[in-house]
Coordinates of C-alpha atoms in Angstrom, one line a residue:
M1 CA -57.0 -39.5 -15.8
L2 CA -55.6 -36.3 -14.2
S3 CA -57.8 -34.3 -12.1
L4 CA -58.2 -30.6 -12.7
A5 CA -56.1 -29.9 -9.6
Q6 CA -53.3 -32.2 -10.8
F7 CA -53.4 -30.8 -14.2
G8 CA -53.2 -27.3 -12.8
V9 CA -50.1 -28.1 -10.8
L10 CA -48.4 -29.7 -13.8
S11 CA -49.2 -26.8 -15.9
A12 CA -47.8 -24.4 -13.3
L13 CA -44.6 -26.5 -13.0
A14 CA -44.3 -26.6 -16.8
A15 CA -44.7 -22.8 -17.0
A16 CA -42.2 -22.2 -14.2
L17 CA -39.7 -24.6 -15.9
T18 CA -40.3 -22.8 -19.3
S19 CA -39.6 -19.5 -17.5
V20 CA -36.4 -20.7 -15.9
L21 CA -35.1 -22.2 -19.2
S22 CA -36.0 -19.0 -21.1
A23 CA -34.2 -16.9 -18.4
L24 CA -31.1 -19.2 -18.6
L25 CA -31.2 -19.0 -22.4
L26 CA -31.5 -15.3 -22.3
L27 CA -28.6 -15.0 -19.9
A28 CA -26.4 -17.2 -22.0
L29 CA -27.4 -15.2 -25.1
T30 CA -26.7 -11.8 -23.5
R31 CA -23.3 -13.2 -22.3
Q32 CA -22.4 -14.3 -25.8
L33 CA -23.5 -10.9 -27.3
W34 CA -21.5 -9.2 -24.6
S35 CA -18.4 -11.2 -25.5
L36 CA -19.1 -10.6 -29.3
R37 CA -19.4 -6.9 -28.6
W38 CA -15.7 -6.8 -27.3
S39 CA -14.4 -9.2 -29.9
L40 CA -15.6 -6.6 -32.6
T41 CA -13.4 -4.0 -31.0
R42 CA -10.2 -5.7 -32.2
D43 CA -8.1 -3.6 -34.5
K44 CA -8.9 -5.0 -38.0
E45 CA -5.6 -3.6 -39.3
S46 CA -3.7 -6.0 -37.1
S47 CA -3.6 -9.6 -38.1
L48 CA -2.9 -10.7 -34.5
P49 CA -5.7 -12.1 -32.3
L50 CA -7.0 -10.6 -29.1
P51 CA -5.6 -12.3 -26.0
K52 CA -7.6 -15.3 -24.6
G53 CA -9.8 -14.9 -21.6
S54 CA -13.5 -14.2 -20.7
M55 CA -15.3 -10.9 -20.5
G56 CA -17.7 -12.2 -17.9
W57 CA -21.2 -10.9 -17.6
P58 CA -22.7 -7.7 -19.2
L59 CA -21.7 -4.4 -17.5
V60 CA -20.2 -6.1 -14.4
G61 CA -17.8 -8.2 -16.3
E62 CA -15.6 -10.3 -13.9
T63 CA -15.5 -7.5 -11.2
F64 CA -17.2 -9.6 -8.5
H65 CA -15.0 -12.7 -9.2
W66 CA -11.9 -10.4 -8.8
L67 CA -13.1 -8.7 -5.6
F68 CA -14.0 -12.1 -4.0
Q69 CA -11.2 -14.3 -5.3
G70 CA -8.3 -11.9 -4.8
S71 CA -5.0 -13.1 -6.1
N72 CA -6.6 -16.5 -7.0
F73 CA -8.4 -14.7 -9.8
H74 CA -5.4 -13.8 -11.6
I75 CA -3.5 -17.0 -10.8
S76 CA -6.3 -19.2 -12.2
R77 CA -6.7 -17.2 -15.4
R78 CA -2.9 -16.9 -15.9
E79 CA -2.7 -20.6 -15.6
R80 CA -5.5 -21.1 -18.1
H81 CA -4.7 -18.3 -20.6
G82 CA -1.0 -17.4 -20.2
N83 CA 0.8 -14.2 -19.2
V84 CA -1.4 -12.0 -21.3
F85 CA -5.2 -12.4 -21.0
K86 CA -8.3 -10.3 -21.3
T87 CA -11.1 -9.7 -18.8
H88 CA -13.5 -6.9 -17.9
L89 CA -13.1 -5.2 -14.5
L90 CA -14.7 -2.1 -12.9
G91 CA -16.6 -1.1 -16.1
K92 CA -13.7 -1.4 -18.5
P93 CA -12.2 -4.1 -20.7
V94 CA -8.8 -4.9 -19.3
I95 CA -5.7 -6.9 -20.6
R96 CA -3.7 -8.2 -17.7
V97 CA 0.0 -8.5 -18.3
T98 CA 2.6 -10.5 -16.4
G99 CA 6.4 -11.0 -17.1
A100 CA 9.5 -8.8 -17.0
E101 CA 9.8 -8.3 -20.8
N102 CA 6.1 -7.4 -21.2
I103 CA 6.1 -5.0 -18.3
R104 CA 9.2 -3.4 -19.6
K105 CA 7.5 -2.7 -22.9
I106 CA 4.5 -1.1 -21.1
L107 CA 6.6 1.0 -18.5
L108 CA 9.0 2.3 -21.1
G109 CA 6.2 3.0 -23.5
E110 CA 4.6 5.7 -21.4
H111 CA 3.3 8.6 -23.5
S112 CA 4.0 6.6 -26.8
L113 CA 2.4 3.2 -26.5
V114 CA 0.3 3.8 -23.4
C115 CA -0.7 6.4 -20.9
T116 CA -1.8 6.2 -17.3
Q117 CA -5.3 5.2 -16.8
W118 CA -6.7 4.4 -13.3
P119 CA -10.1 3.0 -12.9
Q120 CA -12.9 5.6 -13.5
S121 CA -14.0 5.5 -9.9
T122 CA -10.4 6.2 -8.7
R123 CA -10.1 9.2 -11.2
I124 CA -13.4 10.7 -10.1
I125 CA -12.7 10.3 -6.3
L126 CA -9.2 11.6 -6.3
G127 CA -9.7 14.3 -8.8
P128 CA -8.3 15.5 -12.2
N129 CA -5.5 17.5 -10.8
T130 CA -3.7 14.7 -9.1
L131 CA -0.3 13.3 -10.2
V132 CA -1.7 9.8 -10.7
N133 CA -4.4 11.1 -13.0
S134 CA -2.3 13.6 -15.0
I135 CA -0.6 12.7 -18.4
G136 CA 1.8 14.3 -20.9
D137 CA 3.1 17.7 -20.1
L138 CA 1.0 18.2 -17.0
H139 CA 2.4 15.0 -15.5
K140 CA 6.0 16.2 -16.2
R141 CA 5.3 19.7 -14.6
K142 CA 3.8 18.0 -11.5
R143 CA 6.7 15.7 -11.1
K144 CA 9.1 18.6 -11.4
I145 CA 7.3 20.4 -8.6
L146 CA 7.2 17.2 -6.4
A147 CA 10.9 16.6 -7.0
K148 CA 11.7 19.1 -4.2
V149 CA 9.1 17.4 -1.9
F150 CA 11.0 14.1 -2.0
S151 CA 14.6 15.3 -2.5
R152 CA 17.3 14.1 -0.2
G153 CA 17.5 17.2 1.8
A154 CA 13.8 17.3 2.3
L155 CA 13.6 13.6 3.3
E156 CA 16.5 14.2 5.8
S157 CA 14.5 17.0 7.4
Y158 CA 11.3 14.8 7.7
L159 CA 13.1 11.9 9.4
P160 CA 13.2 13.2 13.0
R161 CA 9.5 13.9 13.0
L162 CA 8.8 10.7 11.2
Q163 CA 10.8 8.7 13.9
D164 CA 9.0 10.5 16.7
V165 CA 5.6 9.4 15.2
V166 CA 7.0 5.8 14.9
K167 CA 8.2 5.9 18.6
S168 CA 4.9 7.2 19.8
E169 CA 2.8 4.7 18.1
I170 CA 5.0 1.7 19.1
A171 CA 4.6 3.0 22.7
K172 CA 0.9 2.5 22.3
W173 CA 1.4 -1.0 21.0
C174 CA 3.6 -2.0 23.8
S175 CA 1.3 -0.4 26.6
E176 CA -1.8 -2.2 25.3
P177 CA -2.6 -5.1 27.7
G178 CA -4.5 -6.9 24.9
A179 CA -3.5 -7.8 21.3
I180 CA -3.0 -5.1 18.6
D181 CA -4.5 -5.4 15.2
V182 CA -1.3 -4.5 13.3
Y183 CA -3.1 -3.5 10.1
S184 CA -5.3 -1.0 11.9
A185 CA -2.3 0.2 13.9
A186 CA -0.2 0.6 10.7
K187 CA -3.0 2.6 9.1
S188 CA -3.2 4.9 12.2
L189 CA 0.7 5.3 12.1
T190 CA 0.9 6.2 8.3
F191 CA -2.0 8.6 8.6
R192 CA -0.3 10.4 11.4
I193 CA 3.0 10.5 9.4
A194 CA 1.2 12.0 6.5
V195 CA -0.7 14.5 8.6
R196 CA 2.3 15.5 10.9
V197 CA 5.3 15.1 8.6
L198 CA 4.0 15.8 5.2
L199 CA 1.3 18.4 6.0
G200 CA 3.0 19.7 9.1
L201 CA -0.2 19.7 11.2
Q202 CA -0.6 19.5 14.9
L203 CA -4.1 18.4 15.4
E204 CA -6.1 17.3 18.5
E205 CA -6.4 13.5 18.8
E206 CA -10.2 13.7 18.2
R207 CA -9.7 15.6 15.0
I208 CA -7.0 13.1 13.7
V209 CA -9.2 10.1 14.5
Y210 CA -12.2 11.7 12.7
L211 CA -10.2 12.6 9.6
A212 CA -8.6 9.1 9.6
Q213 CA -12.1 7.6 9.6
I214 CA -13.2 9.9 6.7
F215 CA -10.0 8.9 4.8
E216 CA -10.6 5.2 5.4
Q217 CA -14.1 5.7 3.8
L218 CA -12.5 7.2 0.7
M219 CA -10.0 4.5 0.3
N220 CA -12.6 1.7 0.9
N221 CA -14.5 3.1 -2.2
L222 CA -11.6 4.0 -4.4
F223 CA -12.1 0.9 -6.5
S224 CA -15.7 0.7 -7.1
L225 CA -18.2 0.4 -10.0
P226 CA -18.5 3.8 -11.6
I227 CA -22.2 4.1 -10.8
D228 CA -23.1 7.4 -9.0
A229 CA -26.3 6.4 -7.2
P230 CA -27.4 6.6 -3.5
L231 CA -25.5 4.2 -1.3
S232 CA -23.1 3.3 -4.1
G233 CA -19.4 3.0 -3.4
L234 CA -18.7 5.9 -5.7
R235 CA -21.2 8.2 -4.0
K236 CA -19.6 7.2 -0.6
G237 CA -16.1 8.0 -1.9
I238 CA -17.1 11.3 -3.4
K239 CA -18.8 12.3 0.0
A240 CA -15.6 11.4 1.9
R241 CA -13.5 13.4 -0.5
E242 CA -15.7 16.5 -0.1
I243 CA -15.4 16.3 3.7
L244 CA -11.6 16.0 3.4
H245 CA -11.4 19.0 0.9
A246 CA -13.4 21.2 3.2
N247 CA -11.0 20.4 6.0
M248 CA -8.0 20.8 3.9
Q249 CA -9.1 24.2 2.5
K250 CA -9.2 25.6 6.1
I251 CA -5.8 24.2 6.8
I252 CA -4.3 25.4 3.5
E253 CA -5.6 29.0 4.0
E254 CA -4.0 29.1 7.5
K255 CA -0.7 27.8 6.2
M256 CA -0.6 30.3 3.3
A257 CA -1.6 33.2 5.6
R258 CA 1.4 32.4 8.0
Q259 CA 4.9 33.6 7.1
Q260 CA 7.6 30.9 7.8
S261 CA 11.2 31.8 8.8
D262 CA 14.0 30.0 6.9
D263 CA 15.0 28.0 10.0
E264 CA 11.6 26.7 10.7
Y265 CA 10.5 23.1 9.8
H266 CA 9.3 23.0 6.2
D267 CA 6.9 20.1 5.6
A268 CA 6.2 18.5 2.2
F269 CA 3.3 20.9 1.5
D270 CA 5.5 23.9 2.2
N271 CA 8.2 22.5 -0.1
M272 CA 5.6 21.9 -2.8
L273 CA 4.3 25.4 -2.6
S274 CA 7.9 26.9 -2.7
S275 CA 8.8 24.6 -5.6
A276 CA 5.7 25.6 -7.6
K277 CA 6.7 29.3 -7.0
E278 CA 10.2 28.6 -8.2
H279 CA 8.9 27.1 -11.4
G280 CA 6.6 30.1 -12.0
Q281 CA 3.4 28.1 -11.5
E282 CA 0.3 29.3 -9.5
L283 CA -1.7 26.5 -8.1
S284 CA -5.4 26.9 -7.6
M285 CA -7.2 26.0 -4.3
Q286 CA -8.7 23.0 -5.9
E287 CA -5.3 21.7 -7.1
L288 CA -4.0 22.3 -3.6
K289 CA -6.8 20.4 -1.9
E290 CA -6.5 17.5 -4.3
T291 CA -2.7 17.5 -3.8
A292 CA -3.1 17.5 0.0
V293 CA -5.3 14.4 -0.1
E294 CA -3.0 12.8 -2.8
L295 CA -0.1 13.2 -0.4
I296 CA -2.0 11.4 2.3
F297 CA -3.0 8.8 -0.2
A298 CA 0.7 8.3 -1.2
A299 CA 2.0 7.8 2.3
H300 CA -0.9 6.0 3.8
S301 CA -2.5 2.9 2.5
T302 CA 0.3 1.2 0.5
T303 CA 2.8 2.0 3.2
A304 CA 0.4 0.6 5.9
S305 CA 0.1 -2.6 3.9
A306 CA 3.8 -3.0 3.6
S307 CA 4.4 -2.2 7.3
T308 CA 1.8 -4.9 8.2
S309 CA 3.6 -7.3 5.8
L310 CA 6.9 -6.5 7.4
V311 CA 5.7 -7.3 11.0
L312 CA 4.1 -10.4 9.6
Q313 CA 7.4 -11.7 8.1
L314 CA 9.3 -10.7 11.3
L315 CA 6.8 -12.9 13.1
R316 CA 7.2 -15.8 10.7
H317 CA 11.1 -15.6 10.6
P318 CA 12.9 -15.2 13.9
A319 CA 16.2 -16.1 12.3
V320 CA 15.8 -13.0 10.1
V321 CA 15.1 -10.9 13.2
E322 CA 18.2 -12.2 15.0
K323 CA 20.5 -11.4 11.9
A324 CA 19.0 -7.9 11.6
R325 CA 19.4 -7.3 15.3
A326 CA 23.1 -8.4 15.1
E327 CA 23.6 -5.7 12.4
L328 CA 21.8 -3.0 14.4
E329 CA 24.1 -3.8 17.3
A330 CA 27.2 -3.7 15.1
E331 CA 26.0 -0.3 13.8
G332 CA 25.7 1.2 17.4
L333 CA 21.9 0.9 17.6
G334 CA 21.6 -1.9 20.1
Y335 CA 20.6 -1.5 23.7
E336 CA 23.6 -0.8 26.0
P337 CA 22.4 -0.8 29.7
Q338 CA 24.8 -1.0 32.7
T339 CA 24.5 -4.8 33.2
N340 CA 25.8 -7.8 35.0
R341 CA 25.4 -11.4 33.9
G342 CA 23.6 -13.7 36.4
P343 CA 24.7 -17.4 36.7
S344 CA 22.0 -18.4 34.2
G345 CA 23.3 -15.9 31.6
V346 CA 20.2 -13.7 32.0
T347 CA 21.0 -10.0 31.8
V348 CA 20.1 -8.0 34.9
Q349 CA 20.3 -4.3 35.4
K350 CA 22.6 -3.0 38.2
E351 CA 20.7 -1.8 41.1
E352 CA 21.8 1.9 41.5
E353 CA 20.4 4.1 44.1
G354 CA 18.0 1.4 45.2
A355 CA 16.4 0.9 41.7
A356 CA 14.4 -2.4 41.3
D357 CA 15.8 -5.1 39.3
T358 CA 13.2 -4.4 36.5
E359 CA 14.6 -6.8 33.8
T360 CA 14.6 -9.7 36.2
T361 CA 11.1 -8.9 37.5
Y362 CA 9.9 -8.6 33.9
L363 CA 11.1 -12.0 33.0
L364 CA 9.8 -13.6 36.1
N365 CA 6.4 -12.1 35.5
G366 CA 6.3 -13.8 32.1
G367 CA 6.9 -10.7 30.1
C368 CA 4.1 -8.6 31.7
H369 CA 5.0 -5.0 32.7
N370 CA 2.9 -2.1 33.9
H371 CA 3.6 0.7 31.4
H372 CA 0.6 2.8 32.5
S373 CA 2.7 4.9 34.8
H374 CA 4.8 6.0 31.8
R375 CA 2.6 8.5 30.2
D376 CA 3.1 12.0 28.7
E377 CA 1.2 15.2 29.5
N378 CA -1.6 14.2 27.0
G379 CA -2.1 10.9 28.8
F380 CA -0.5 8.8 25.9
P381 CA 2.2 6.2 26.7
R382 CA 5.7 7.7 26.8
S383 CA 8.1 6.0 24.4
Q384 CA 10.7 3.7 26.0
S385 CA 12.7 3.4 22.9
H386 CA 16.4 3.6 23.2
V387 CA 17.1 4.0 19.5
P388 CA 18.8 7.3 18.8
Y389 CA 17.6 9.7 16.0
L390 CA 18.5 8.1 12.6
S391 CA 20.0 9.9 9.6
L392 CA 19.8 8.8 5.9
D393 CA 23.4 7.9 6.0
K394 CA 22.9 5.6 9.0
L395 CA 19.9 3.9 7.4
S396 CA 22.0 3.4 4.2
Q397 CA 24.5 1.5 6.3
L398 CA 21.9 -1.1 7.4
R399 CA 22.5 -3.3 4.5
Y400 CA 20.6 -6.3 5.9
V401 CA 17.7 -4.3 7.0
D402 CA 17.5 -2.9 3.5
C403 CA 17.5 -6.5 2.2
V404 CA 14.6 -7.4 4.5
V405 CA 12.6 -4.5 3.3
K406 CA 13.2 -5.2 -0.3
E407 CA 12.2 -8.9 0.2
V408 CA 8.9 -7.8 2.0
L409 CA 8.1 -5.7 -1.1
R410 CA 8.9 -8.6 -3.4
F411 CA 7.1 -11.2 -1.4
L412 CA 4.0 -9.1 -0.7
P413 CA 4.0 -5.9 -2.8
P414 CA 1.2 -3.7 -1.5
V415 CA -0.3 -3.0 -5.0
S416 CA -1.0 -5.8 -7.4
G417 CA -0.2 -3.6 -10.5
G418 CA -0.7 -0.4 -12.5
Y419 CA -3.3 0.7 -15.0
R420 CA -2.6 2.1 -18.5
T421 CA -4.6 2.8 -21.6
A422 CA -3.3 1.8 -25.1
L423 CA -2.7 4.9 -27.2
Q424 CA -2.1 2.7 -30.3
T425 CA -2.5 -0.9 -31.1
F426 CA 0.7 -2.9 -30.2
E427 CA 1.9 -6.4 -29.8
L428 CA 2.5 -8.4 -26.6
D429 CA 3.3 -12.1 -26.5
G430 CA 1.9 -12.5 -29.9
Y431 CA -1.5 -10.8 -29.2
Q432 CA -2.7 -7.4 -30.2
I433 CA -3.4 -4.9 -27.5
P434 CA -6.2 -2.7 -29.2
K435 CA -6.0 1.0 -29.0
G436 CA -8.3 2.3 -26.2
W437 CA -8.3 -0.8 -24.1
S438 CA -7.0 -0.8 -20.4
V439 CA -3.8 -2.6 -19.7
M440 CA -3.0 -3.7 -16.1
Y441 CA 0.5 -4.8 -15.6
S442 CA 0.9 -7.3 -12.7
I443 CA 3.6 -6.6 -10.1
R444 CA 2.7 -9.5 -7.8
D445 CA 2.4 -12.2 -10.5
T446 CA 5.7 -11.0 -12.1
H447 CA 7.5 -11.2 -8.7
E448 CA 6.1 -14.7 -8.2
T449 CA 7.0 -16.0 -11.6
A450 CA 10.3 -14.3 -12.6
A451 CA 13.0 -16.8 -13.5
V452 CA 15.7 -14.6 -11.8
F453 CA 14.4 -15.4 -8.3
Q454 CA 15.4 -18.7 -7.0
S455 CA 12.7 -20.4 -5.0
P456 CA 10.5 -17.3 -5.3
E457 CA 7.9 -18.9 -2.9
L458 CA 10.4 -18.6 0.1
F459 CA 10.9 -15.4 2.1
D460 CA 14.7 -14.9 1.8
P461 CA 16.3 -11.4 2.3
D462 CA 19.7 -12.7 1.4
R463 CA 18.6 -12.8 -2.3
F464 CA 19.2 -9.1 -2.3
G465 CA 22.5 -9.3 -0.6
P466 CA 25.8 -8.4 -2.3
D467 CA 26.6 -12.1 -3.0
H468 CA 23.3 -12.6 -4.8
E469 CA 21.4 -9.5 -5.9
E470 CA 19.0 -11.6 -8.0
S471 CA 17.1 -8.6 -9.3
R472 CA 20.1 -7.1 -11.0
S473 CA 20.0 -9.5 -13.9
S474 CA 16.5 -8.4 -14.9
R475 CA 15.5 -4.8 -14.0
F476 CA 11.8 -5.3 -14.6
S477 CA 11.5 -8.5 -12.6
Y478 CA 11.3 -6.4 -9.5
V479 CA 9.0 -3.5 -9.7
P480 CA 7.3 -2.8 -6.3
F481 CA 7.2 0.9 -7.2
G482 CA 6.5 0.6 -10.9
G483 CA 9.1 2.0 -13.3
G484 CA 9.8 4.4 -16.1
V485 CA 8.7 8.0 -16.1
R486 CA 5.7 7.1 -13.8
S487 CA 7.7 5.3 -11.1
C488 CA 6.3 6.1 -7.6
V489 CA 7.5 9.6 -6.8
G490 CA 7.5 8.9 -3.0
K491 CA 9.2 5.4 -3.1
E492 CA 12.3 6.8 -1.1
L493 CA 10.0 8.1 1.6
A494 CA 8.1 4.8 1.7
Q495 CA 11.4 2.9 2.2
I496 CA 12.5 5.2 4.9
I497 CA 9.2 4.7 6.8
L498 CA 9.6 0.9 6.5
K499 CA 13.3 0.9 7.6
T500 CA 12.6 3.3 10.5
L501 CA 9.7 0.9 11.6
A502 CA 11.9 -2.1 11.2
V503 CA 14.7 -0.7 13.4
E504 CA 12.3 0.7 16.1
V505 CA 10.2 -2.5 16.2
M506 CA 13.2 -4.9 16.3
E507 CA 15.1 -3.0 18.9
T508 CA 12.2 -1.9 21.2
C509 CA 9.7 -4.8 21.0
R510 CA 9.2 -8.5 21.6
W511 CA 6.0 -9.9 20.2
T512 CA 3.9 -13.1 19.9
L513 CA 1.0 -14.0 17.6
A514 CA -2.3 -13.7 19.4
T515 CA -4.1 -16.1 17.2
E516 CA -3.6 -19.8 16.6
N517 CA -2.7 -19.4 13.0
F518 CA -1.2 -16.7 10.7
P519 CA -3.9 -14.9 8.8
K520 CA -4.7 -15.3 5.2
M521 CA -3.8 -12.3 2.9
Q522 CA -6.3 -10.6 0.7
T523 CA -4.8 -8.8 -2.3
V524 CA -7.6 -6.5 -3.5
P525 CA -7.4 -3.6 -3.7
I526 CA -4.2 -3.7 -1.6
V527 CA -2.5 -6.6 0.4
H528 CA -3.9 -6.9 3.9
P529 CA -4.8 -9.7 6.4
V530 CA -8.3 -10.9 5.9
N531 CA -9.3 -10.7 9.6
G532 CA -6.4 -8.5 10.7
L533 CA -3.0 -9.5 12.1
H534 CA -3.4 -9.7 16.0
V535 CA -0.2 -9.5 17.9
H536 CA 0.8 -9.0 21.5
F537 CA 3.6 -6.4 21.9
S538 CA 5.8 -5.7 24.9
Y539 CA 9.0 -3.9 25.6
R540 CA 12.3 -5.9 25.3
Y541 CA 14.0 -3.7 27.9
P542 CA 11.2 -2.1 30.1
L543 CA 12.1 0.7 32.3

């Protein structure tokens, strides 16, 4: 017979087991009801089924799977369900779409089949007056105003300042005795380009660092659950936006109060103001603040991601670097010192007026060089770049460098895709896309699976060369900047930044990976190395 104590223990265990089983049953039931809730939203007038896939758990859907699994989330579900599947992310039902023909239908169906629809958290944090959140006539008007900001003449005028920022940042990389985290350094670079080139600001270093930290807080919370509660990602993003807006308002008021002469440098913000005036539009202070932050957003994170991927691929593929350097030399951008050849074939500088044999000393010291004596009046490292100022014409002549940049954007596109909302029910791959559902077209998956790319898993810039040009045969197989009427308005600027960085890095630097292995890449919300990309930089031709 059981004692009272044993009976009590067994009763407690039975009660605990019953509670656990009840909880599991309740979870399973709520998940089934959640899935049924979305199944009932299918368009009854269409005979086509909803795409296959899982809606995950109530409210959160599969958001946490997506955040933690990165690109593996989409790969596993695409393998299980095909190129069109359903899921639930960031508080919304989403249909994920891969493939050139499917993407073509979505991108060319803007304003008829679909309209832009970023996640709710993104819309709230960036604000309703931004280009990414505008639709219809408002979107057309905004693009018309921004056309002047990114016109060829404007881009040509930005280039010298842009190159100065690149030279200055690379000087810091090469003067650092330890390893540089390229992703952090690239974010600093692109933020400075946005502040100096696009907004035309000359700010103290302390101010730039502070604003960059606040902007980083905004970006880290841009894709979060749309729950406005203390300590939530959305609340942190809103707080960062308010701080940025307060700073931008002071800057804008100063800019508008100052009269500019015609021959003075006109930054992107100046061009936007004059373009709005030419089109008879008066922009409110709120619109100006949101546009200022959007200009930083456009030039910052995605370009920093692509810049990091560029350096990563140059590290991985020395043969690509050698071929690109040969092109730079042929185009007159190579280093041309007064040199003699030593018996071993090592280039040494001529000793003029007692100058030290710096190149030989550098090589004998194993590539170590003291750069700390080469500093400007603010104490920052002075650039030792020999690359002359570039022009758009000169950049266009660098065909192989262009191929390298294109392949970086194919191999590791910064953004995984774009969001839309279905304006009407339509068909994709034999499934219905119900009106009101979110649609996310996948750039990365399409690049990885497009039949036009031979061996897509290999990094091969020559696929964009004149003898191949694989992307020509299918326009929507290569879409790093989207397409249609909503293609990235700043794509030319992004490519100019990447090409300028490629030229300056390859001609100015030598580099070695500071870690044993190359980092793994995380793809959410944008592509970046999981624990950073740590690299030792030094000058190829130190002074």
